[in-house]
Coordinates of C-alpha atoms in Angstrom, one line a residue:
E1 CA 14.5 33.3 1.2
A2 CA 10.5 32.1 1.0
M3 CA 8.5 34.6 3.4
S4 CA 4.6 34.4 3.6
M5 CA 1.8 35.9 6.0
G6 CA -0.9 34.4 7.9
E7 CA -4.0 36.0 9.7
R8 CA -7.6 34.5 11.3
T9 CA -8.6 37.6 12.9
P10 CA -12.1 36.9 12.4
L11 CA -12.2 33.5 14.0
A12 CA -10.9 35.0 17.6
A13 CA -14.8 36.2 17.8
L14 CA -15.6 32.6 18.3
D15 CA -12.4 31.1 19.7
A16 CA -9.2 32.8 20.3
P17 CA -6.8 29.8 20.3
A18 CA -8.2 28.5 17.0
S19 CA -7.5 32.1 15.2
G20 CA -3.9 31.7 16.3
R21 CA -3.5 28.5 15.3
M22 CA -5.0 28.9 12.0
A23 CA -3.0 32.2 11.2
V24 CA 0.4 29.8 12.2
A25 CA -1.4 27.3 9.6
E26 CA -1.9 29.5 7.2
A27 CA 1.6 31.2 7.2
I28 CA 3.2 27.8 6.6
T29 CA 1.0 26.6 4.0
N30 CA 1.8 29.9 2.1
L31 CA 5.5 29.0 2.3
L32 CA 5.1 25.4 0.9
A33 CA 5.5 26.2 -3.0
A34 CA 9.0 26.7 -2.3
P35 CA 11.7 23.9 -1.2
I36 CA 12.3 24.5 2.4
E37 CA 13.0 22.8 5.7
L38 CA 10.4 23.0 8.4
P39 CA 13.2 23.0 11.5
R40 CA 14.5 26.1 9.8
V41 CA 11.3 28.1 9.4
K42 CA 11.1 31.0 11.5
L43 CA 7.9 33.1 12.7
S44 CA 7.4 36.7 13.5
A45 CA 4.1 37.7 16.0
N46 CA 2.2 40.7 15.8
W47 CA -0.2 40.3 18.6
M48 CA -3.2 43.0 18.6
A49 CA -5.6 43.3 21.7
A50 CA -8.1 46.0 23.4
A51 CA -6.0 45.1 26.7
G52 CA -8.6 45.6 29.8
H53 CA -11.7 45.2 28.0
P54 CA -13.9 42.1 29.2
G55 CA -12.6 38.8 28.3
E56 CA -10.0 40.3 25.8
D57 CA -7.1 39.6 28.4
Q58 CA -8.0 36.1 28.8
A59 CA -8.6 35.6 25.0
L60 CA -5.0 36.7 24.6
F61 CA -3.3 34.9 27.4
D62 CA -5.3 31.6 25.6
A63 CA -4.1 32.7 22.2
V64 CA -0.7 32.9 23.1
R65 CA -0.6 30.0 25.0
A66 CA -1.8 27.7 21.9
V67 CA 0.5 29.2 19.8
G68 CA 3.7 29.8 21.7
M69 CA 3.6 27.0 24.1
E70 CA 1.6 24.4 22.5
L71 CA 1.6 24.5 18.6
C72 CA 4.9 25.8 17.5
P73 CA 7.0 23.3 19.9
A74 CA 5.0 20.7 18.4
L75 CA 5.7 21.8 15.1
G76 CA 9.7 22.6 15.9
I77 CA 9.7 26.0 15.1
V78 CA 10.4 29.0 16.8
I79 CA 9.0 32.7 17.3
P80 CA 12.3 35.0 17.6
V81 CA 10.7 38.0 16.9
G82 CA 7.2 40.0 17.5
K83 CA 5.5 43.3 18.6
D84 CA 2.3 43.9 20.3
S85 CA -0.2 46.6 20.3
M86 CA -2.2 46.6 23.5
S87 CA -4.6 49.8 23.0
M88 CA -7.1 48.3 20.4
K89 CA -9.9 50.0 21.7
T90 CA -11.4 54.0 21.0
S91 CA -13.3 55.4 23.3
W92 CA -15.1 59.0 22.8
R93 CA -18.1 61.1 23.9
E94 CA -21.1 62.6 21.7
G95 CA -22.5 65.0 23.7
E96 CA -23.8 63.1 26.6
V97 CA -23.6 59.4 25.1
A98 CA -20.2 57.7 25.7
K99 CA -19.1 55.3 22.8
S100 CA -16.4 53.1 21.8
V101 CA -15.0 50.8 19.4
V102 CA -13.2 47.7 20.2
A103 CA -11.1 45.5 17.6
P104 CA -11.1 41.7 18.1
L105 CA -8.0 40.3 19.4
S106 CA -5.8 39.4 16.2
L107 CA -2.7 37.6 15.3
I108 CA -0.4 38.5 12.3
V109 CA 2.3 36.1 11.6
S110 CA 5.2 36.4 9.4
A111 CA 6.8 33.4 8.1
F112 CA 10.3 32.8 6.8
A113 CA 13.0 30.3 5.6
P114 CA 16.0 29.6 3.4
V115 CA 15.1 28.0 0.5
T116 CA 17.2 25.2 -0.4
D117 CA 17.2 25.5 -4.0
V118 CA 15.1 28.3 -5.8
R119 CA 14.6 26.7 -9.4
L120 CA 12.5 23.8 -8.0
A121 CA 9.9 26.6 -6.5
V122 CA 6.4 26.4 -8.1
T123 CA 3.7 28.9 -8.2
P124 CA -0.2 29.2 -8.5
A125 CA 0.3 29.3 -12.0
L126 CA -1.3 26.2 -14.2
R127 CA 0.8 24.7 -16.3
R128 CA -1.1 24.1 -19.8
D129 CA 2.0 22.4 -21.2
E130 CA 1.4 19.6 -18.9
S131 CA -1.9 18.0 -20.5
A132 CA -1.7 14.9 -18.2
S133 CA -1.6 16.6 -14.7
R134 CA -3.9 16.4 -12.3
L135 CA -5.5 19.1 -9.5
V136 CA -5.5 17.4 -6.1
L137 CA -7.5 18.8 -3.3
V138 CA -5.8 18.1 0.3
D139 CA -8.5 18.7 2.7
L140 CA -6.5 19.2 5.8
G141 CA -10.2 20.3 7.6
C142 CA -10.7 16.4 7.0
A143 CA -14.5 17.5 6.1
R144 CA -15.9 19.4 8.3
N145 CA -16.0 22.4 6.5
R146 CA -16.5 24.8 9.6
L147 CA -17.5 28.2 8.4
G148 CA -17.8 30.3 11.9
G149 CA -16.4 33.7 11.2
S150 CA -15.9 33.1 7.7
A151 CA -16.5 35.8 4.8
L152 CA -19.7 33.7 3.7
A153 CA -21.0 34.2 7.5
Q154 CA -20.3 37.7 7.3
V155 CA -22.3 38.2 4.2
Y156 CA -25.1 36.6 6.0
K157 CA -25.1 39.0 8.8
Q158 CA -23.9 36.2 11.0
V159 CA -20.8 35.1 13.1
G160 CA -21.2 31.4 13.1
D161 CA -20.8 28.8 15.8
S162 CA -18.0 26.5 15.0
A163 CA -14.4 28.2 13.6
P164 CA -12.2 26.2 11.7
D165 CA -9.0 24.9 13.6
L166 CA -5.9 23.1 13.1
D167 CA -6.9 19.9 15.5
D168 CA -3.8 17.9 15.0
P169 CA -0.2 19.3 14.2
A170 CA 0.5 16.1 12.7
L171 CA -1.7 17.2 10.0
I172 CA 0.6 20.4 9.1
G173 CA 3.7 18.2 9.5
G174 CA 3.0 15.3 7.4
F175 CA 1.4 17.3 4.5
F176 CA 4.4 19.8 4.9
A177 CA 7.0 16.6 4.0
A178 CA 4.6 15.0 1.3
V179 CA 4.6 18.5 -0.7
Q180 CA 8.4 19.0 -0.1
R181 CA 8.8 15.7 -1.5
C182 CA 6.4 16.2 -4.2
I183 CA 8.8 19.1 -5.0
A184 CA 12.1 17.5 -4.8
D185 CA 10.7 14.8 -7.2
G186 CA 9.6 17.4 -9.5
L187 CA 5.8 15.9 -9.3
L188 CA 4.6 19.1 -8.4
L189 CA 3.7 21.6 -11.2
A190 CA 1.6 24.5 -9.1
Y191 CA 0.7 25.1 -5.8
H192 CA -2.0 27.1 -4.2
D193 CA -3.5 26.9 -0.5
R194 CA -7.5 27.3 0.0
S195 CA -7.9 30.3 2.2
D196 CA -10.8 32.7 3.0
G197 CA -12.2 32.5 -0.6
G198 CA -12.5 28.5 0.0
L199 CA -12.1 26.2 -3.3
F200 CA -13.7 28.1 -6.0
V201 CA -11.7 31.3 -5.2
T202 CA -8.6 29.0 -5.4
L203 CA -9.1 27.4 -8.7
C204 CA -10.1 30.8 -10.2
E205 CA -6.7 32.1 -9.1
M206 CA -4.8 29.2 -10.2
A207 CA -6.9 29.8 -13.6
F208 CA -6.2 33.3 -14.0
A209 CA -2.3 32.9 -13.0
G210 CA -2.2 30.0 -15.6
R211 CA -4.2 32.0 -18.2
A212 CA -6.3 28.6 -18.3
A213 CA -9.7 27.9 -18.4
L214 CA -11.2 25.0 -16.0
D215 CA -13.9 22.2 -16.3
V216 CA -14.3 21.3 -12.8
D217 CA -16.7 18.5 -11.5
I218 CA -16.8 18.7 -7.5
A219 CA -19.7 16.2 -7.3
A220 CA -17.2 14.0 -5.4
L221 CA -16.6 16.4 -2.5
G222 CA -20.3 15.9 -1.3
T223 CA -20.3 12.4 -0.7

C-alpha cells in the first residue's frame, strides 16, 4: 500500500479553501510514484482550528466545503476517516496584560491506496544508467507562480497577496492518468513533486538520491 501526506497550513492565512485544496493535491501527487488507481485513493483529514476566534469558524467552514463537498467529489475520492482539534488558541496573563497565541487553520491530509504492482514503483533517485533520459517539468500551476504563504515570502517577512491553488481539479485527474500510463509503459524512470522548496530543491533532492550531478538550463522557463 502507498501512503503520503499533504499540508499547506501557511496558505490559510491568505485563502483557507486554497490551503485545503493544495493539501489534498500534495497528498495525491506524492502518491504518484507508485502504480495506483485514483478511485481507490482514500484520505484521512486532520483539521485544526481555533474555534470561536474571529474569522476562524468561517475559514474552517469554507475549507471543509471546498475539500469535502467540491474537490474530492470532483476527483471521485472519499475521506472515510479523520479527526479534529478545535482548541488551537492559548490565552494567558502576565500581570495585568492579557496575551494569546492563535494557530492558523490547518488541514493535514494522509492519503493511502493499494499498489497494483510494487515492482513498477519509481523513486526520486535519478537513473545514471539511462543516459538518454530527460527531466520534464510539468507545471500544474500553469506558469502563475503564486508565492503567497511561501517559505520565500516568510524569509522576507511577508505573507503575500496571492496563494497557490488548485484552480481546476481536471488538471490533477489528467496528470494522474498521464503519470500512471508512463509507469505502466516503463517510460518513467524517476519522479518527484515540486513542493515548498520549489524547482531548485526538487532537483537537488533528486540529484542527492541518485548521487548524480546536474547541469540545468532553465532559461526557457522565463519565456
